[in-house]
Short mmCIF file of C-alpha atoms in Angstrom, two decimals:
data_model
loop_
_atom_site.label_atom_id
_atom_site.label_comp_id
_atom_site.label_asym_id
_atom_site.label_seq_id
_atom_site.Cartn_x
_atom_site.Cartn_y
_atom_site.Cartn_z
CA MET A 100 153.39 40.18 79.53
CA ALA A 101 150.82 42.18 81.85
CA LYS A 102 152.56 45.66 82.74
CA SER A 103 154.17 47.10 86.54
CA ALA A 104 150.84 47.01 88.71
CA GLU A 105 152.07 50.66 89.31
CA GLN A 106 152.85 51.89 86.36
CA GLY A 107 150.46 50.91 84.22
CA HIS A 108 147.64 53.19 84.24
CA PRO A 109 147.87 56.85 84.62
CA ASN A 110 145.65 56.99 88.10
CA GLN A 111 146.69 55.92 91.54
CA ALA A 112 144.79 53.16 92.97
CA PHE A 113 144.93 51.65 96.76
CA GLY A 114 143.71 48.10 97.68
CA TRP A 115 144.87 44.95 99.34
CA ALA A 116 146.51 42.65 97.60
CA ALA A 117 148.44 38.86 97.63
CA THR A 118 151.50 38.82 96.34
CA ASN A 119 152.94 35.20 96.85
CA THR A 120 151.27 31.16 97.19
CA SER A 121 151.02 32.23 100.98
CA GLY A 122 147.60 33.98 100.19
CA VAL A 123 148.00 36.44 102.52
CA LEU A 124 147.31 40.51 101.52
CA SER A 125 148.57 43.56 102.66
CA PRO A 126 148.18 46.84 101.32
CA PHE A 127 149.11 48.17 97.77
CA LYS A 128 149.05 51.08 95.91
CA PHE A 129 148.53 50.12 91.76
CA SER A 130 147.06 52.13 89.45
CA ARG A 131 143.37 52.52 87.33
CA ARG A 132 143.35 53.80 83.89
CA ALA A 133 141.44 56.81 83.12
CA THR A 134 137.66 57.03 82.52
CA GLY A 135 137.27 55.93 78.43
CA LYS A 136 134.41 56.90 76.36
CA LYS A 137 132.66 53.43 77.26
CA ASP A 138 133.94 53.58 80.64
CA VAL A 139 132.17 53.83 84.19
CA ARG A 140 134.06 54.89 87.01
CA PHE A 141 132.49 54.17 90.74
CA LYS A 142 134.01 54.36 94.13
CA VAL A 143 133.98 50.85 95.95
CA LEU A 144 131.91 50.95 99.02
CA TYR A 145 131.74 46.88 99.36
CA CYS A 146 132.94 43.65 98.19
CA GLY A 147 132.10 40.79 98.91
CA ILE A 148 134.66 37.39 99.60
CA CYS A 149 134.13 34.68 97.47
CA HIS A 150 135.58 31.39 97.64
CA SER A 151 137.15 31.96 94.35
CA ASP A 152 139.18 34.32 96.22
CA LEU A 153 141.09 32.31 98.49
CA HIS A 154 141.72 29.44 95.55
CA MET A 155 143.10 32.32 93.86
CA ILE A 156 145.49 34.52 96.24
CA LYS A 157 147.15 30.76 96.94
CA ASN A 158 147.48 29.76 93.52
CA GLU A 159 145.50 26.73 94.31
CA TRP A 160 143.88 26.49 90.66
CA GLY A 161 148.07 27.53 89.22
CA LYS A 162 146.89 30.26 87.44
CA SER A 163 147.68 33.42 89.72
CA ARG A 164 149.73 35.97 88.62
CA TYR A 165 151.40 38.19 91.48
CA PRO A 166 150.56 40.85 92.74
CA ILE A 167 146.49 39.73 92.81
CA VAL A 168 144.10 42.10 93.81
CA PRO A 169 141.25 39.73 94.54
CA GLY A 170 137.36 40.75 94.47
CA HIS A 171 134.80 39.83 92.09
CA GLU A 172 131.90 41.47 94.11
CA VAL A 173 132.14 45.37 93.27
CA VAL A 174 129.39 47.42 94.43
CA GLY A 175 129.25 51.11 94.86
CA ILE A 176 128.62 54.48 93.53
CA VAL A 177 129.62 55.96 89.95
CA THR A 178 131.62 59.27 90.46
CA GLU A 179 132.16 59.67 86.48
CA VAL A 180 131.02 57.97 82.86
CA GLY A 181 132.15 58.33 80.11
CA SER A 182 131.03 60.66 77.06
CA GLU A 183 129.30 57.41 75.22
CA VAL A 184 127.90 56.06 78.26
CA GLU A 185 124.25 55.54 77.79
CA LYS A 186 122.28 54.16 80.82
CA LEU A 187 124.23 55.05 83.84
CA LYS A 188 124.82 58.26 85.39
CA VAL A 189 126.62 59.85 88.41
CA GLY A 190 125.46 59.13 91.83
CA ASP A 191 123.90 55.74 90.23
CA LYS A 192 124.56 52.81 92.38
CA VAL A 193 126.27 49.69 90.65
CA GLY A 194 128.45 46.66 90.04
CA VAL A 195 130.90 44.37 88.52
CA GLY A 196 130.85 40.88 88.95
CA CYS A 197 133.53 37.80 87.33
CA PHE A 198 133.98 39.20 84.37
CA VAL A 199 135.19 42.85 82.76
CA GLY A 200 135.85 41.76 78.82
CA ALA A 201 135.28 39.23 76.09
CA CYS A 202 135.74 39.13 72.78
CA HIS A 203 131.86 40.63 71.48
CA SER A 204 132.31 38.00 68.56
CA CYS A 205 132.01 34.04 69.33
CA ASP A 206 128.53 32.50 69.59
CA GLY A 207 128.29 32.70 73.66
CA CYS A 208 128.95 36.99 72.84
CA ALA A 209 125.96 36.89 69.97
CA ASN A 210 123.87 35.06 72.74
CA ASP A 211 124.45 37.54 76.07
CA LEU A 212 126.18 34.67 77.28
CA GLU A 213 130.02 36.36 77.99
CA ASN A 214 130.55 33.76 80.96
CA TYR A 215 130.68 30.85 78.26
CA CYS A 216 133.25 33.52 75.93
CA PRO A 217 136.61 31.43 75.36
CA LYS A 218 138.15 34.28 75.65
CA LYS A 219 136.68 36.14 78.08
CA ILE A 220 138.55 38.43 81.17
CA TYR A 221 138.02 37.86 84.34
CA THR A 222 137.77 41.02 86.81
CA TYR A 223 140.97 40.18 88.47
CA GLY A 224 144.08 38.05 87.98
CA ASP A 225 144.00 38.00 84.59
CA THR A 226 144.99 40.35 81.49
CA TYR A 227 143.15 42.84 79.72
CA TYR A 228 143.00 44.23 76.14
CA ASP A 229 145.64 46.54 76.69
CA GLY A 230 148.40 44.57 78.52
CA THR A 231 147.79 45.34 81.53
CA ALA A 232 146.69 43.58 84.45
CA THR A 233 143.12 43.16 85.98
CA GLN A 234 142.95 43.81 89.55
CA GLY A 235 139.31 43.71 91.76
CA GLY A 236 137.56 45.01 94.16
CA TYR A 237 139.38 45.15 97.63
CA SER A 238 140.44 48.45 96.58
CA ASP A 239 139.04 52.27 96.46
CA VAL A 240 137.80 53.02 92.77
CA MET A 241 137.19 50.95 90.22
CA VAL A 242 136.46 51.41 86.01
CA ALA A 243 134.49 49.29 83.35
CA GLU A 244 133.35 49.50 80.32
CA GLU A 245 129.87 50.23 80.85
CA ARG A 246 128.49 47.08 79.31
CA TYR A 247 129.60 45.07 82.53
CA VAL A 248 128.69 47.21 84.77
CA ILE A 249 125.44 46.15 86.81
CA HIS A 250 122.60 48.33 87.64
CA PHE A 251 121.53 47.82 91.09
CA PRO A 252 117.83 49.12 92.36
CA ASP A 253 118.06 52.14 95.13
CA ASN A 254 116.14 49.90 97.13
CA LEU A 255 118.31 46.82 97.43
CA PRO A 256 121.59 47.14 100.06
CA LEU A 257 124.50 47.30 98.61
CA ASP A 258 126.80 45.30 101.46
CA GLY A 259 123.62 42.56 101.08
CA ALA A 260 123.21 42.05 97.42
CA ALA A 261 127.49 42.64 96.66
CA PRO A 262 127.49 38.64 96.50
CA LEU A 263 124.87 38.36 94.44
CA LEU A 264 127.28 39.09 91.17
CA CYS A 265 128.69 36.00 91.80
CA ALA A 266 127.18 33.26 94.39
CA GLY A 267 123.71 34.97 93.25
CA ILE A 268 123.82 34.44 89.53
CA THR A 269 125.61 30.99 90.17
CA VAL A 270 122.44 29.89 91.47
CA TYR A 271 120.04 32.11 89.34
CA SER A 272 121.36 31.15 85.93
CA PRO A 273 120.44 27.31 86.28
CA LEU A 274 117.11 27.43 87.86
CA LYS A 275 116.13 29.65 84.75
CA TYR A 276 117.94 27.80 82.28
CA PHE A 277 116.89 24.73 83.11
CA GLU A 278 113.10 25.14 83.56
CA LEU A 279 113.42 25.00 87.48
CA THR A 280 111.10 28.44 88.22
CA LYS A 281 107.70 27.00 87.22
CA PRO A 282 105.36 27.80 90.59
CA GLY A 283 104.10 24.33 91.72
CA MET A 284 107.42 22.64 91.32
CA HIS A 285 109.60 20.37 94.02
CA ILE A 286 113.74 21.77 94.30
CA GLY A 287 115.85 20.29 96.09
CA VAL A 288 119.23 22.73 96.65
CA VAL A 289 122.34 20.75 98.19
CA GLY A 290 124.46 22.85 101.17
CA LEU A 291 123.23 25.60 102.73
CA GLY A 292 126.38 27.34 102.72
CA GLY A 293 127.42 30.83 100.79
CA LEU A 294 125.43 29.47 97.17
CA GLY A 295 123.07 27.24 98.94
CA HIS A 296 121.54 29.63 101.17
CA VAL A 297 121.18 31.85 98.06
CA ALA A 298 119.91 29.27 95.98
CA VAL A 299 116.78 28.85 98.95
CA LYS A 300 115.65 32.32 98.89
CA PHE A 301 115.39 32.74 94.99
CA ALA A 302 113.61 29.17 94.37
CA LYS A 303 111.07 30.59 96.64
CA ALA A 304 110.85 33.73 95.38
CA PHE A 305 109.94 31.72 92.09
CA GLY A 306 107.39 29.93 94.04
CA VAL A 307 108.47 26.94 94.27
CA LYS A 308 108.90 24.14 96.78
CA VAL A 309 112.54 23.94 98.30
CA THR A 310 113.99 21.19 99.96
CA VAL A 311 117.40 21.43 101.51
CA ILE A 312 119.47 18.61 101.98
CA SER A 313 122.53 18.31 104.15
CA THR A 314 125.19 16.77 105.84
CA SER A 315 124.46 18.57 109.14
CA PRO A 316 120.92 18.05 110.72
CA GLY A 317 121.88 21.31 112.80
CA LYS A 318 121.37 23.10 110.11
CA LYS A 319 117.21 22.36 110.19
CA GLU A 320 115.95 25.53 111.85
CA GLU A 321 118.26 27.79 110.10
CA ALA A 322 116.72 26.39 106.72
CA LEU A 323 112.92 25.92 107.58
CA GLU A 324 112.50 28.86 110.19
CA ARG A 325 115.42 31.47 108.77
CA LEU A 326 115.25 31.05 105.12
CA GLY A 327 112.05 29.38 104.19
CA ALA A 328 113.04 26.37 103.00
CA ASP A 329 110.12 23.79 102.90
CA SER A 330 111.28 20.95 103.74
CA PHE A 331 114.94 19.31 105.01
CA VAL A 332 116.71 16.41 104.53
CA VAL A 333 119.81 14.64 106.01
CA SER A 334 121.52 13.14 103.67
CA ARG A 335 123.00 10.29 105.88
CA ASP A 336 119.81 9.23 106.88
CA PRO A 337 118.87 6.60 104.69
CA ASP A 338 115.05 6.60 106.12
CA GLN A 339 114.92 10.68 105.33
CA MET A 340 116.25 9.79 101.75
CA ARG A 341 114.23 7.15 100.84
CA ALA A 342 111.42 8.99 102.03
CA ALA A 343 112.25 11.38 99.47
CA MET A 344 113.15 9.45 96.65
CA GLY A 345 111.28 10.28 93.36
CA THR A 346 109.84 13.17 94.46
CA MET A 347 112.16 16.76 92.65
CA ASP A 348 111.53 17.92 89.22
CA GLY A 349 115.15 19.72 90.00
CA ILE A 350 118.25 19.34 92.28
CA ILE A 351 120.94 22.86 92.65
CA ASP A 352 124.16 21.16 93.79
CA THR A 353 126.06 23.66 95.67
CA VAL A 354 128.78 21.52 96.95
CA PHE A 355 132.30 21.71 96.54
CA ALA A 356 133.22 18.52 98.54
CA ALA A 357 133.54 15.78 97.05
CA HIS A 358 130.11 13.49 96.79
CA PRO A 359 128.25 10.52 95.94
CA LEU A 360 125.70 11.94 92.87
CA LEU A 361 123.70 8.43 92.54
CA PRO A 362 122.11 8.95 95.98
CA LEU A 363 121.01 12.71 94.77
CA ILE A 364 119.72 11.03 90.94
CA GLY A 365 117.73 8.97 93.03
CA LEU A 366 115.67 12.09 94.97
CA LEU A 367 114.24 12.99 91.16
CA LYS A 368 111.42 12.52 89.56
CA SER A 369 111.79 10.82 85.81
CA HIS A 370 113.11 13.21 83.34
CA GLY A 371 114.83 15.20 86.58
CA LYS A 372 117.29 17.97 86.43
CA LEU A 373 120.92 17.33 88.76
CA VAL A 374 122.61 20.81 88.05
CA LEU A 375 126.29 21.11 89.86
CA VAL A 376 127.40 24.71 90.68
CA ALA A 377 130.26 23.58 92.37
CA ALA A 378 132.76 20.75 92.34
CA PRO A 379 135.78 19.22 93.70
CA ILE A 380 138.88 20.11 92.45
CA ASP A 381 140.82 17.57 93.18
CA ARG A 382 139.53 14.78 91.46
CA PRO A 383 136.28 13.94 89.04
CA ILE A 384 133.16 12.77 89.91
CA GLU A 385 131.73 9.52 88.93
CA LEU A 386 128.48 9.14 87.05
CA PRO A 387 126.36 6.89 87.87
CA VAL A 388 124.41 6.68 84.09
CA TYR A 389 122.41 3.65 84.89
CA ALA A 390 120.83 5.81 87.32
CA LEU A 391 120.16 8.23 85.02
CA MET A 392 118.75 6.46 82.01
CA SER A 393 116.24 4.24 84.10
CA GLY A 394 114.44 7.86 84.41
CA ARG A 395 115.43 9.90 81.31
CA LYS A 396 117.75 12.19 84.04
CA LEU A 397 119.81 14.80 83.46
CA VAL A 398 123.34 15.40 85.49
CA ALA A 399 124.60 19.19 84.06
CA SER A 400 126.03 21.98 85.02
CA SER A 401 126.30 25.51 84.85
CA LEU A 402 128.97 28.66 85.42
CA SER A 403 127.86 32.35 86.62
CA GLY A 404 125.65 34.13 83.98
CA GLY A 405 125.75 36.73 81.09
CA LEU A 406 125.79 40.28 81.80
CA LYS A 407 121.83 40.46 80.72
CA GLU A 408 120.79 37.60 82.63
CA THR A 409 122.94 39.15 85.64
CA GLN A 410 121.02 42.40 85.22
CA GLU A 411 117.92 40.57 85.51
CA MET A 412 118.87 38.95 88.40
CA ILE A 413 119.35 41.79 89.93
CA ASP A 414 116.36 43.30 89.21
CA PHE A 415 114.49 40.10 90.13
CA ALA A 416 116.07 40.71 93.74
CA GLY A 417 115.05 43.80 94.30
CA LYS A 418 111.72 43.27 93.17
CA HIS A 419 111.68 40.12 95.54
CA ASN A 420 113.73 41.78 98.67
CA VAL A 421 116.69 38.99 98.09
CA THR A 422 120.12 39.61 99.38
CA ALA A 423 122.91 37.40 101.01
CA ASP A 424 123.07 37.19 104.46
CA VAL A 425 126.06 38.82 105.14
CA GLU A 426 129.36 39.33 107.72
CA VAL A 427 130.13 42.48 107.39
CA VAL A 428 133.93 43.13 108.10
CA PRO A 429 136.72 45.79 108.01
CA MET A 430 139.45 45.50 105.40
CA GLU A 431 142.04 44.75 107.98
CA TYR A 432 140.43 41.74 108.87
CA VAL A 433 140.10 40.28 105.76
CA ASN A 434 143.50 37.59 106.70
CA THR A 435 141.28 36.56 109.43
CA ALA A 436 137.93 36.34 107.17
CA MET A 437 140.26 34.26 104.69
CA GLU A 438 140.71 32.17 107.17
CA ARG A 439 137.54 31.37 108.70
CA LEU A 440 136.50 30.95 105.37
CA GLU A 441 138.49 28.06 104.68
CA LYS A 442 137.07 26.37 107.76
CA ALA A 443 133.65 27.78 106.62
CA ASP A 444 133.31 29.57 109.64
CA VAL A 445 130.96 32.13 108.20
CA ARG A 446 127.04 32.69 107.98
CA TYR A 447 126.89 32.82 104.77
CA ARG A 448 128.59 35.57 103.00
CA PHE A 449 131.75 38.05 104.01
CA VAL A 450 131.76 41.30 103.01
CA ILE A 451 134.17 43.66 102.91
CA ASP A 452 133.35 47.39 104.17
CA ILE A 453 135.72 49.08 101.73
CA GLY A 454 134.09 52.68 101.78
CA ASN A 455 134.62 53.40 105.49
CA THR A 456 137.67 51.07 106.46
CA LEU A 457 139.98 50.87 103.35
CA LYS A 458 142.87 53.14 104.63
CA ALA A 459 145.58 54.34 101.96
CA ALA A 460 149.12 53.55 103.69
#
């Protein structure tokens, strides 16, 4: 049982929390632990709003425990480090992503894949080693073990880089693991939203040809002119889909809504890979096995990324100037932002300006 939010730790903190399934966020006082020997404390400057935050504050996954301070795209400036911290120092730009703990003994942890640890501890809505509730980045300060803190290069703007800690690694990891990064390859990206637009940017930075696959013809100019995609296919247009059949080495599918996989599998070359990084939560997906057999094609999935790979991704983003397209909003706008996010009314990620707009009650 998690301890009281205000009394669990010695240091006062302030943020915005949901207290019931309405999902409405409001000012909230709680506590953070003292900086341990291996810990890093940082002042939060920005926090991205992820679709997971919306699910969690409304308990749509059935595992939320209130009160809950959301936020796992948390970035800021280091203000204190423990005596055994080796790689970070006061003044560094840093961030914390989707999790803040793991068992450190399973196969996943041994292979730098803490994201697949069965005992991983999520950044919010979970229980830490000491029995206290984890609380996220819609708050003024974060404390985390150095192992879980990502260092940001100076050239990356923190507002645009914050969503990379979730959306970025979610698409970067499968591109790398499934070997879809070789120059000259042809990659499809299904959906041009918070995940999809970052997938396009990373794929182009790797030097591959990118086709955006969307139900919305109106996104063609955005995909080609602003994001640099090479081509655009309207998935509801049979002629366009037929013309693209058998042309792609891999597809990153970023769409949460239920949709058939068979037309996408048809776009793949033999040995092609369709990787799902989002899935509908209300019903299972049908898998057309024969379509896979007739080309030795693969349907797979991926969840976030390990800490080593997340640091690699941030360094790559710094080298290639990859950031998310964001709308920066003040803290008091967060409930409106959630309403808009539910309607997909954002291009492409909301980021809260914590440093300038979070005011203690």
